[in-house]
Coordinates of C-alpha atoms in Angstrom, one line a residue:
M1 CA 18.8 203.3 199.4
K2 CA 21.3 202.2 196.5
K3 CA 20.8 205.5 194.7
I4 CA 22.2 207.1 198.1
F5 CA 25.2 204.6 197.5
S6 CA 25.6 205.7 193.7
N7 CA 25.4 209.0 195.2
L8 CA 28.2 208.6 197.8
L9 CA 30.4 206.8 195.2
L10 CA 30.3 209.8 193.0
I11 CA 31.0 212.2 195.6
I12 CA 34.1 210.0 196.6
S13 CA 35.1 209.6 192.5
V14 CA 35.3 213.5 192.1
C15 CA 36.8 213.3 195.5
G16 CA 39.8 211.4 194.3
V17 CA 39.8 212.9 190.8
L18 CA 40.0 216.5 192.6
I19 CA 43.1 215.4 194.8
S20 CA 44.8 213.9 192.1
G21 CA 44.1 216.5 189.9
Y22 CA 45.6 219.0 193.3
K23 CA 49.0 216.4 193.6
L24 CA 49.5 216.9 189.7
Y25 CA 49.3 220.4 189.4
Q26 CA 51.7 221.0 193.1
I27 CA 54.2 218.5 191.0
F28 CA 54.2 221.3 187.6
H29 CA 53.7 224.1 189.6
E30 CA 57.5 223.3 191.2
Y31 CA 58.5 222.1 188.4
H32 CA 57.9 225.8 186.4
E33 CA 58.7 227.0 190.0
G34 CA 62.4 225.4 190.1
S35 CA 62.9 225.8 186.1
V36 CA 61.9 229.5 186.5
S37 CA 64.3 230.0 189.2
Y38 CA 67.8 229.2 188.2
K39 CA 66.5 231.1 184.3
E40 CA 66.7 234.1 186.3
L41 CA 70.4 233.6 187.6
D42 CA 71.3 233.7 184.0
K43 CA 71.8 237.7 184.3
H44 CA 74.9 237.3 186.2
V45 CA 76.6 234.6 183.9
K46 CA 78.6 235.4 180.7
I47 CA 79.8 232.3 178.9
E48 CA 83.1 232.7 176.8
K49 CA 83.8 229.7 174.7
N50 CA 84.6 228.3 171.4
E51 CA 83.2 225.0 171.3
E52 CA 84.5 224.1 168.0
K53 CA 88.5 224.7 169.7
E54 CA 87.2 223.4 173.1
K55 CA 90.5 221.6 173.0
E56 CA 93.0 223.9 172.6
S57 CA 90.5 227.3 173.5
P58 CA 89.2 226.7 177.1
I59 CA 86.1 228.0 178.3
K60 CA 86.3 230.9 180.4
L61 CA 83.1 231.4 183.2
N62 CA 82.5 235.1 183.7
I63 CA 80.2 235.1 187.4
D64 CA 79.0 237.6 189.2
F65 CA 79.3 236.1 192.7
Q66 CA 79.1 239.6 194.2
E67 CA 75.5 239.2 193.2
L68 CA 74.6 236.0 194.2
L69 CA 76.5 235.5 197.5
K70 CA 73.3 238.1 198.3
I71 CA 70.8 235.7 197.1
N72 CA 72.5 232.6 198.9
K73 CA 75.7 233.1 201.2
N74 CA 76.6 229.8 201.1
C75 CA 77.7 229.6 197.3
I76 CA 80.9 228.4 196.1
G77 CA 81.5 228.0 193.0
W78 CA 79.4 227.4 189.3
I79 CA 79.1 224.0 187.1
Y80 CA 78.7 224.2 183.4
I81 CA 79.0 221.4 181.0
P82 CA 78.5 222.9 178.2
N83 CA 75.5 221.6 175.1
T84 CA 74.4 220.2 178.5
Q85 CA 70.9 221.3 180.8
I86 CA 73.8 221.7 183.5
N87 CA 74.4 225.2 183.8
Y88 CA 74.1 226.1 187.5
P89 CA 75.3 227.7 191.1
I90 CA 76.9 225.2 193.8
V91 CA 76.0 225.6 197.5
Q92 CA 77.7 224.1 200.6
S93 CA 75.2 224.1 203.6
K94 CA 76.1 221.9 207.1
D95 CA 72.9 219.9 206.2
N96 CA 72.4 217.9 203.2
N97 CA 69.3 217.5 203.5
Y98 CA 68.5 221.4 203.3
C99 CA 70.2 221.6 200.0
L100 CA 68.0 218.6 198.7
H101 CA 64.7 220.3 199.0
H102 CA 65.6 224.0 198.8
L103 CA 66.4 226.2 195.7
F104 CA 68.9 228.6 195.3
N105 CA 66.5 231.4 196.6
G106 CA 66.0 229.5 200.0
K107 CA 62.8 228.8 199.0
W108 CA 61.3 225.0 199.9
N109 CA 61.5 223.4 196.1
F110 CA 62.2 219.7 195.2
T111 CA 64.4 220.5 192.8
G112 CA 66.6 221.5 195.2
C113 CA 69.8 222.9 194.9
V114 CA 73.2 221.5 192.8
F115 CA 75.4 221.1 195.7
I116 CA 78.6 219.9 197.2
S117 CA 78.8 217.0 200.4
D118 CA 78.7 218.6 203.7
Q119 CA 81.4 216.4 204.8
N120 CA 83.8 218.4 202.7
N121 CA 85.7 221.4 203.0
G122 CA 84.9 223.0 199.8
F123 CA 86.9 222.3 197.3
E124 CA 90.1 221.5 199.5
D125 CA 89.1 217.7 199.6
K126 CA 91.3 214.7 197.4
N127 CA 87.9 214.3 195.5
T128 CA 85.0 216.9 196.2
I129 CA 81.3 215.1 195.9
I130 CA 78.8 217.5 193.7
Y131 CA 75.2 216.1 194.1
G132 CA 72.4 217.2 191.9
H133 CA 68.3 215.5 191.2
N134 CA 67.6 213.3 188.7
M135 CA 64.7 215.2 188.0
Q136 CA 62.2 214.0 185.0
N137 CA 62.2 217.6 183.4
G138 CA 66.1 216.9 182.6
T139 CA 67.4 219.6 184.5
M140 CA 69.6 219.6 187.2
F141 CA 71.4 216.4 187.4
T142 CA 69.7 214.5 184.4
D143 CA 72.4 214.9 182.5
V144 CA 74.9 213.1 184.7
N145 CA 73.1 210.0 183.4
K146 CA 73.5 210.4 179.3
Y147 CA 77.0 209.6 180.7
K148 CA 76.3 206.0 180.4
N149 CA 76.1 206.5 176.6
Q150 CA 79.1 206.1 174.9
D151 CA 78.0 208.7 172.7
F152 CA 77.6 211.2 175.3
L153 CA 80.8 210.9 176.6
D154 CA 83.2 211.1 173.8
T155 CA 80.7 215.1 173.0
H156 CA 80.8 216.0 176.1
P157 CA 84.4 215.2 178.2
Y158 CA 84.7 218.0 179.6
I159 CA 83.4 220.2 183.0
Y160 CA 84.1 223.4 184.0
L161 CA 84.1 224.8 187.7
A162 CA 84.0 228.6 188.2
K163 CA 85.1 229.9 191.6
P164 CA 84.8 232.8 193.7
N165 CA 87.8 233.7 193.1
G166 CA 87.7 234.3 189.6
K167 CA 89.7 231.2 188.4
T168 CA 87.8 228.5 186.1
E169 CA 88.9 225.6 186.4
K170 CA 88.4 222.6 183.2
Y171 CA 88.3 219.2 184.4
Q172 CA 88.0 216.2 182.3
I173 CA 86.1 213.2 182.8
F174 CA 88.0 210.1 183.1
S175 CA 85.4 207.4 185.0
A176 CA 81.4 206.5 184.9
Y177 CA 79.8 204.0 186.4
T178 CA 76.2 203.2 188.5
T179 CA 77.3 202.0 192.0
E180 CA 75.4 202.1 195.1
D181 CA 75.3 205.2 198.2
C182 CA 78.2 205.6 200.4
S183 CA 80.1 203.2 198.2
D184 CA 84.0 204.2 197.9
A185 CA 83.5 206.7 195.1
Y186 CA 82.2 208.7 198.4
I187 CA 85.9 208.7 199.9
I188 CA 86.9 212.3 199.9
N189 CA 90.5 211.8 201.4
F190 CA 92.7 209.1 201.4
A191 CA 95.4 207.4 203.1
T192 CA 98.8 207.8 202.4
D193 CA 99.7 206.1 199.0
T194 CA 96.2 204.8 198.2
F195 CA 94.9 207.7 196.1
M196 CA 96.4 206.3 192.9
K197 CA 95.2 202.7 193.9
Q198 CA 91.4 204.8 194.0
V199 CA 91.6 205.9 191.1
E200 CA 92.6 202.7 189.3
S201 CA 89.5 201.1 191.3
M202 CA 87.3 204.3 189.3
M203 CA 88.8 203.4 185.9
N204 CA 88.1 199.6 185.7
K205 CA 84.6 200.6 187.0
S206 CA 84.0 202.6 184.6
E207 CA 81.1 201.9 181.8
V208 CA 82.4 203.8 178.8
K209 CA 85.7 204.3 177.4
T210 CA 87.6 207.4 178.2
E211 CA 90.1 209.1 176.6
N212 CA 94.0 208.2 178.3
V213 CA 94.0 211.2 181.3
S214 CA 97.3 211.7 182.7
I215 CA 96.1 211.4 186.6
L216 CA 99.4 212.4 189.1
D217 CA 99.4 211.5 192.6
E218 CA 99.0 215.3 194.1
D219 CA 95.6 216.1 192.0
K220 CA 92.3 216.4 193.0
I221 CA 89.2 215.2 192.1
I222 CA 85.1 216.0 191.2
T223 CA 83.2 213.7 190.9
L224 CA 79.3 213.9 189.9
S225 CA 76.5 212.1 191.7
T226 CA 72.8 212.1 191.0
C227 CA 70.3 209.1 191.6
T228 CA 69.4 206.3 188.8
S229 CA 65.6 206.3 189.6
R230 CA 65.5 202.5 189.2
R231 CA 67.1 201.6 193.2
Q232 CA 66.1 204.0 196.2
L233 CA 70.7 203.8 196.8
E234 CA 71.3 203.3 193.2
R235 CA 73.3 206.3 192.2
F236 CA 75.5 207.5 188.9
V237 CA 78.3 209.1 189.3
V238 CA 81.2 210.9 187.1
H239 CA 85.0 211.4 188.2
A240 CA 87.2 213.7 186.4
V241 CA 90.4 215.7 187.3
K242 CA 91.7 218.7 186.5
I243 CA 93.2 219.4 183.6
S244 CA 93.7 223.0 183.2
E245 CA 92.4 226.3 185.1
N246 CA 92.2 230.2 183.6

């Protein structure tokens, strides 16, 4: 009887190891699949840059949107932050949850997409919310969390967005902080005379010091949002305002 019980425990232990091993394989496989999928899109992107003179000589993104739209008809832009992992197409769907768990090519994968909120009207609102996962392998929007560090902000102050119209927009970061999902950071449009008050509130919440950025009432901003992996509803956001386009 004892031998039977011992054998049963052994079988259960082996099954547990096999199941755990399979789950680990699935996780690593999806990470790899996601990375390879986005790497394949590099052939549709050409970046003209002079990083030593980035202030004076804006970066130009030449994106083959015609080809990208063949892969995903919901592609509406491309986001790039120099010397980071953030170099991805942007999509917009009628359902944010779809984007959270599907690659740009439409295949299910927990890596998901970089996407703007389904509440936004493209990039037409005062505040466009751009989401991306905080991945353990450093991809997608993991680098957004690095803006908690002053040195990182000082060396990565600009965000670039390419649009299908051929324009590359340059944004300067003016605030970065930890917040809650659905906080005021996610308001996309504002009542008359409240936009500048909200911008001031965003600046006051910043956990890092930013350069003096001139923001006018007629300006539009973008908000990068990702989870912090500490609490379920906790998010880290980066706000930036457009300063030029070419």
